[in-house]
mmCIF file with all atom_site columns, C-alpha atoms in Angstrom:
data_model
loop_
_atom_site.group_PDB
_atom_site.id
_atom_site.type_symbol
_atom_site.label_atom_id
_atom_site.label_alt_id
_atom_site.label_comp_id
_atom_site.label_asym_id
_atom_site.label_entity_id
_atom_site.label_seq_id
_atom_site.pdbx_PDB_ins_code
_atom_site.Cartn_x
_atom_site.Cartn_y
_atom_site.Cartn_z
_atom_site.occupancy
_atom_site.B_iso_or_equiv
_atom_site.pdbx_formal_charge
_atom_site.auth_seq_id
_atom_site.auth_comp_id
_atom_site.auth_asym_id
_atom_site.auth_atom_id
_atom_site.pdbx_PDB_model_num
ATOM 1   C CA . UNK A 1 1   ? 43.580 -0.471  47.807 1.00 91.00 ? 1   UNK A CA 1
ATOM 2   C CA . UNK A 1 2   ? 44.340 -2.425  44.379 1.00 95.00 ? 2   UNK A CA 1
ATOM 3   C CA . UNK A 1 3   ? 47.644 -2.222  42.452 1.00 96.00 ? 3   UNK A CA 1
ATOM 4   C CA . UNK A 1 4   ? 47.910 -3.520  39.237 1.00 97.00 ? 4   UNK A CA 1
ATOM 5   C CA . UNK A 1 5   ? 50.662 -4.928  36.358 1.00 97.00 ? 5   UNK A CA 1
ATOM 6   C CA . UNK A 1 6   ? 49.657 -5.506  32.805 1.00 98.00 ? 6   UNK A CA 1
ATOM 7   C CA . UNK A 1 7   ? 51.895 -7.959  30.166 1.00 97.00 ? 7   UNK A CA 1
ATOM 8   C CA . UNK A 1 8   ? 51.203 -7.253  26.872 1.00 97.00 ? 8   UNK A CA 1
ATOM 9   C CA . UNK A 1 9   ? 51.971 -9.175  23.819 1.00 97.00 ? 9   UNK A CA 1
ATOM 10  C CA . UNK A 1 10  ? 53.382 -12.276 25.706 1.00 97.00 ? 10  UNK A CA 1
ATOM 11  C CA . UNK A 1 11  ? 53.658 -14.795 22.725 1.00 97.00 ? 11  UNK A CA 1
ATOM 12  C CA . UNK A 1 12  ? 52.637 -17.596 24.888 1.00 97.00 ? 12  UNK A CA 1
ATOM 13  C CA . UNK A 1 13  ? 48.258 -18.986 23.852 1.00 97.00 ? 13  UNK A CA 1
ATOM 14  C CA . UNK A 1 14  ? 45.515 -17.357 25.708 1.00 97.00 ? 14  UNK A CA 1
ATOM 15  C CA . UNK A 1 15  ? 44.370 -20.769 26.235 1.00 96.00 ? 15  UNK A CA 1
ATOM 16  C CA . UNK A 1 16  ? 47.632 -22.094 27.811 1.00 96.00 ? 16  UNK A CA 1
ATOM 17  C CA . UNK A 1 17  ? 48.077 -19.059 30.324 1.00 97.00 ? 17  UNK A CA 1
ATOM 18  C CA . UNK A 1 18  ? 44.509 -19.318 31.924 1.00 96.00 ? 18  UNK A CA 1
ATOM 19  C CA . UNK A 1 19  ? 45.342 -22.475 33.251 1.00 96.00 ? 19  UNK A CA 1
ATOM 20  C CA . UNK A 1 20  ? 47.962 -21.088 35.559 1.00 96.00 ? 20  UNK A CA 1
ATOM 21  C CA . UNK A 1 21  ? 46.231 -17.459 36.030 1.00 96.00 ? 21  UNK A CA 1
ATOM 22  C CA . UNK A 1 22  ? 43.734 -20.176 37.745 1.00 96.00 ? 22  UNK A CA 1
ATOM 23  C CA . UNK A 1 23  ? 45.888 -21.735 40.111 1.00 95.00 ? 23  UNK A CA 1
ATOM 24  C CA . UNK A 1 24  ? 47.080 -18.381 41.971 1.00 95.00 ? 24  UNK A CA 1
ATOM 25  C CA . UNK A 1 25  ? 43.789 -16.122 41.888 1.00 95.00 ? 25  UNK A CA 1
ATOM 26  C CA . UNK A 1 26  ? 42.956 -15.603 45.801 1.00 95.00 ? 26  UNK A CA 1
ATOM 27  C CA . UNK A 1 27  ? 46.187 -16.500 46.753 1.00 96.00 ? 27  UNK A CA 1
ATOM 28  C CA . UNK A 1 28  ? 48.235 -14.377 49.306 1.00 96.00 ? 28  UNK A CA 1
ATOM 29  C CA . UNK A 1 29  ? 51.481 -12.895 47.004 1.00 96.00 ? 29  UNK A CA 1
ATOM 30  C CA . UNK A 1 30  ? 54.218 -14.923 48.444 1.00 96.00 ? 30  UNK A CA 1
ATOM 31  C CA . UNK A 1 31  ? 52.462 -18.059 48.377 1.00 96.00 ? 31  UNK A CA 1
ATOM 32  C CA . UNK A 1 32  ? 51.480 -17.860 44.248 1.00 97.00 ? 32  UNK A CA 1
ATOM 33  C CA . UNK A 1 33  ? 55.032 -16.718 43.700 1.00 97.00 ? 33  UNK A CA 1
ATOM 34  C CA . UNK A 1 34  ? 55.554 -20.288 45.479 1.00 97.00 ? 34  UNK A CA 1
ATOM 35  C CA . UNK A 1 35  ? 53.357 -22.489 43.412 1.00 97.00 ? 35  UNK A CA 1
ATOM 36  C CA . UNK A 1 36  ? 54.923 -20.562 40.062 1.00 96.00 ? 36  UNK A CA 1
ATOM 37  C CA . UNK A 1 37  ? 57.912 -21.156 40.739 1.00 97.00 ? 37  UNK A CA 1
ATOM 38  C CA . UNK A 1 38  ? 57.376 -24.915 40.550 1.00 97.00 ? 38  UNK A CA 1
ATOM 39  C CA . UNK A 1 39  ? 54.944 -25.192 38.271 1.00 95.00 ? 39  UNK A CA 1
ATOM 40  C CA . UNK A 1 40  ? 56.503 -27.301 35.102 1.00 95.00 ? 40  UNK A CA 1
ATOM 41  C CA . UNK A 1 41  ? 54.776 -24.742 32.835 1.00 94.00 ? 41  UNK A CA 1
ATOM 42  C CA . UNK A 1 42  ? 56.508 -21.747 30.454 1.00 95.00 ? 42  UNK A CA 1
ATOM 43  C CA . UNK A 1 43  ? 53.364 -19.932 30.947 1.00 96.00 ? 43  UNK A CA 1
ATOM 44  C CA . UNK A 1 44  ? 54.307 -19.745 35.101 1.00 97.00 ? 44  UNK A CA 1
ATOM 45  C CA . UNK A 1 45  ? 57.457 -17.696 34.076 1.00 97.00 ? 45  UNK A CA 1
ATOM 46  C CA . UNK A 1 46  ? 55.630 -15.191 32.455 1.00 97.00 ? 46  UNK A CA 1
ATOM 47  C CA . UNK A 1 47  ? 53.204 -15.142 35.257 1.00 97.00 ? 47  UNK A CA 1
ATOM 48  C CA . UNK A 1 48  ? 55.285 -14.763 37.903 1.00 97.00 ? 48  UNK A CA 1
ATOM 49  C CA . UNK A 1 49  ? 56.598 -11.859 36.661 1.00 97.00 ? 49  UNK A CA 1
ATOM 50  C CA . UNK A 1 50  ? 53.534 -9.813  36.331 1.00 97.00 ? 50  UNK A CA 1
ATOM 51  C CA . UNK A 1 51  ? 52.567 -11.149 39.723 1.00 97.00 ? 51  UNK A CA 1
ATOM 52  C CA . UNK A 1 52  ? 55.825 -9.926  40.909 1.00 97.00 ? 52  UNK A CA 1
ATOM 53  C CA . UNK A 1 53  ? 55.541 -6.535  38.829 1.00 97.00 ? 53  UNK A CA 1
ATOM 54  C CA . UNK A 1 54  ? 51.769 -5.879  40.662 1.00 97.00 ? 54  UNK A CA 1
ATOM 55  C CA . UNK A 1 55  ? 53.237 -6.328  43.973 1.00 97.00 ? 55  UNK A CA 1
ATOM 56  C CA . UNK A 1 56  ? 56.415 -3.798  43.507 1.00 97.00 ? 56  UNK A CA 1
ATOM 57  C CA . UNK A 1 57  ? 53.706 -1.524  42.508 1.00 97.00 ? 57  UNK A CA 1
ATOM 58  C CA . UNK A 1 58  ? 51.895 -1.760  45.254 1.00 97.00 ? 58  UNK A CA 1
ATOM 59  C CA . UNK A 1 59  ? 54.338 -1.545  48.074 1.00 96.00 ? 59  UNK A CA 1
ATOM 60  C CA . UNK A 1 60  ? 56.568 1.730   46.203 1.00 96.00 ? 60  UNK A CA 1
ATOM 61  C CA . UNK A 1 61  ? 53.322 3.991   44.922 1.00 95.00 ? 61  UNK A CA 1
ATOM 62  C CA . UNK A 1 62  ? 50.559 2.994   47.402 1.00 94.00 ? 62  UNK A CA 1
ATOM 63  C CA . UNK A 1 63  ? 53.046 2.145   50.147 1.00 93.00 ? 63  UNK A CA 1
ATOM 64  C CA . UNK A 1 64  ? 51.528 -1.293  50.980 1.00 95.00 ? 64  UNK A CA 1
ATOM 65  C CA . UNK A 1 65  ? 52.745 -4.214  52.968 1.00 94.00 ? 65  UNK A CA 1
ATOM 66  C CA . UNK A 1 66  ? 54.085 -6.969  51.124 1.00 93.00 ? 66  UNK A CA 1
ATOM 67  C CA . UNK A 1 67  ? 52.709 -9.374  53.655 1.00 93.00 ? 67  UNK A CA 1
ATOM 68  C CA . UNK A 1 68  ? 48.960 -8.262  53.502 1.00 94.00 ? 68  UNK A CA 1
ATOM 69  C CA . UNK A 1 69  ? 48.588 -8.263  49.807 1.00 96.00 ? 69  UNK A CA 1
ATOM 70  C CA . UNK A 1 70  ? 46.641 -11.198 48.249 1.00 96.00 ? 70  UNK A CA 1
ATOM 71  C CA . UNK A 1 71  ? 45.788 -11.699 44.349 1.00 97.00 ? 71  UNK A CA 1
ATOM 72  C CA . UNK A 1 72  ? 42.277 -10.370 44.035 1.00 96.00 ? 72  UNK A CA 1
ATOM 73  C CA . UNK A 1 73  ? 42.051 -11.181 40.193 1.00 96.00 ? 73  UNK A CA 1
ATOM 74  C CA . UNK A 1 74  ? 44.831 -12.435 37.777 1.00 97.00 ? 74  UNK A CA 1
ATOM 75  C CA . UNK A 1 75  ? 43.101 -12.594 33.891 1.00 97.00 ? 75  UNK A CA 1
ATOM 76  C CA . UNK A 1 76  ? 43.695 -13.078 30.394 1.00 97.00 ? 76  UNK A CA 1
ATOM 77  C CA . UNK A 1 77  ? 42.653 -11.475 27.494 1.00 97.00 ? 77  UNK A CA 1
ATOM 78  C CA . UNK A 1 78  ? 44.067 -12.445 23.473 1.00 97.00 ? 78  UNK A CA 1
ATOM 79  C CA . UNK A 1 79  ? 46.254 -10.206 22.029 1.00 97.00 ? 79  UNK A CA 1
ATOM 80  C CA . UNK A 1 80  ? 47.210 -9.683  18.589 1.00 97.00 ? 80  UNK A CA 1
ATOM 81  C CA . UNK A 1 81  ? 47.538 -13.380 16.384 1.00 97.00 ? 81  UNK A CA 1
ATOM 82  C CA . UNK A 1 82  ? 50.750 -13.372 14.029 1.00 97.00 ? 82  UNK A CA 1
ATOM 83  C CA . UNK A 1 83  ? 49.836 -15.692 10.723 1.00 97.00 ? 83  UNK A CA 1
ATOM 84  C CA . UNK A 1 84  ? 52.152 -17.984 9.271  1.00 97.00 ? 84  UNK A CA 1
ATOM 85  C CA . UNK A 1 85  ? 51.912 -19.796 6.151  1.00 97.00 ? 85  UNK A CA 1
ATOM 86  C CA . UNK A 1 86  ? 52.329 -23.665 6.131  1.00 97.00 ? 86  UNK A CA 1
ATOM 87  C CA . UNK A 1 87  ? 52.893 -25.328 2.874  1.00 97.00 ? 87  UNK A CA 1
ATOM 88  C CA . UNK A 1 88  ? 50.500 -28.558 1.909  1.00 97.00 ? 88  UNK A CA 1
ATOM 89  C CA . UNK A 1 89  ? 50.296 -30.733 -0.962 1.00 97.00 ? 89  UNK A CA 1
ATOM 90  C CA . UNK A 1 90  ? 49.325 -29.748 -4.489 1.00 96.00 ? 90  UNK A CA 1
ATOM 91  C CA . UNK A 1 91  ? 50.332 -26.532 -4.101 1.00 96.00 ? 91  UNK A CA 1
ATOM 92  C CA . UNK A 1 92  ? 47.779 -25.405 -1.190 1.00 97.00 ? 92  UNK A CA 1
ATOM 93  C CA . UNK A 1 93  ? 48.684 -23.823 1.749  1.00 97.00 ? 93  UNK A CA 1
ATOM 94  C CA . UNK A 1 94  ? 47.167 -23.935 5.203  1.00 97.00 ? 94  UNK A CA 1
ATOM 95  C CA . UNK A 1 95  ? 47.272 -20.857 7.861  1.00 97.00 ? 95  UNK A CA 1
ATOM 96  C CA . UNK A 1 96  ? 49.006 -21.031 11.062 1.00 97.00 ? 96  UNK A CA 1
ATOM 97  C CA . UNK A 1 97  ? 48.002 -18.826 13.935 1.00 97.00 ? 97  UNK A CA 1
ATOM 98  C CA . UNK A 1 98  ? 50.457 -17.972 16.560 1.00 97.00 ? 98  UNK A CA 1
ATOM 99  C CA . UNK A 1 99  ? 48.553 -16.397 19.584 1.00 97.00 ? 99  UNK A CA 1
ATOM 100 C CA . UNK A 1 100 ? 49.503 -14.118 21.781 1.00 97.00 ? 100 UNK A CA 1
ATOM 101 C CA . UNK A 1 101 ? 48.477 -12.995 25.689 1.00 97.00 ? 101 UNK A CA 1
ATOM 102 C CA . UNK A 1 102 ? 47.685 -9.430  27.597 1.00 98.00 ? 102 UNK A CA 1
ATOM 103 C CA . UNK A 1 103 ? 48.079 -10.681 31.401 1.00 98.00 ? 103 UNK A CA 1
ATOM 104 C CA . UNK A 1 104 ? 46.505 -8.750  33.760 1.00 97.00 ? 104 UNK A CA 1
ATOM 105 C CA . UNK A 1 105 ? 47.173 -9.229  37.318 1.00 97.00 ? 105 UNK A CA 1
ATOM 106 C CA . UNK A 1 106 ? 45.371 -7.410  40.585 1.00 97.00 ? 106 UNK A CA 1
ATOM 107 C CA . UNK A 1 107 ? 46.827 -7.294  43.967 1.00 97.00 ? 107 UNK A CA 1
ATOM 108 C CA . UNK A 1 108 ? 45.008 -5.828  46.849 1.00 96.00 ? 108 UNK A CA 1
ATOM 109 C CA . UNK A 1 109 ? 45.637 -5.225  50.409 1.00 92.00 ? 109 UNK A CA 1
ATOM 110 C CA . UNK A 1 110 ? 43.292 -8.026  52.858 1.00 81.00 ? 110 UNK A CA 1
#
């Protein structure tokens, strides 16, 4: 059985957060709440919560042990881009995109 916890509009680069979504993937729950916890990243944070979030879920609605559960897939897809103006010479301006993250974490049972 699969349980699963969704982040949406985590203002944090797609980019950035697939780097640590990478580490955990296959891990057993306890042990990727372990390496987030010390991983020097603000990405891991964010992360850990959703990884947390997935496995509340699936001990209180499919009545799961906490022990058994492993991350099957941890993902992340862009979300919505906010655009910000930054001024350059002669008058011109360039555009700044500040990304945003939907992370999507899976937890099953072994």
């Amino acid at each position: 059985m699969e349980a699963k916890a969704i982040a949406r509009h985590v203002r944090i680069a797609p980019r950035k957060v697939r780097t640590i979504t990478a580490l955990i993937t296959g891990k057993a729950v306890d042990e990727a709440l372990a390496v987030l916890k010390f991983t020097p990243n603000r990405a891991a944070k964010a992360v850990a919560k959703v990884v947390a979030s997935a496995a509340a879920n699936a001990e209180h609605n499919l009545e799961l042990a906490r022990d058994a559960l492993r991350v099957r897939r941890a993902y992340v897809d862009s979300g919505p881009s906010q655009r910000r103006m930054h001024a350059r010479a002669r008058g011109r301006a360039d555009v700044i995109k500040k990304r945003s993250s939907h992370i999507t974490v899976i937890v099953a049972d072994e």
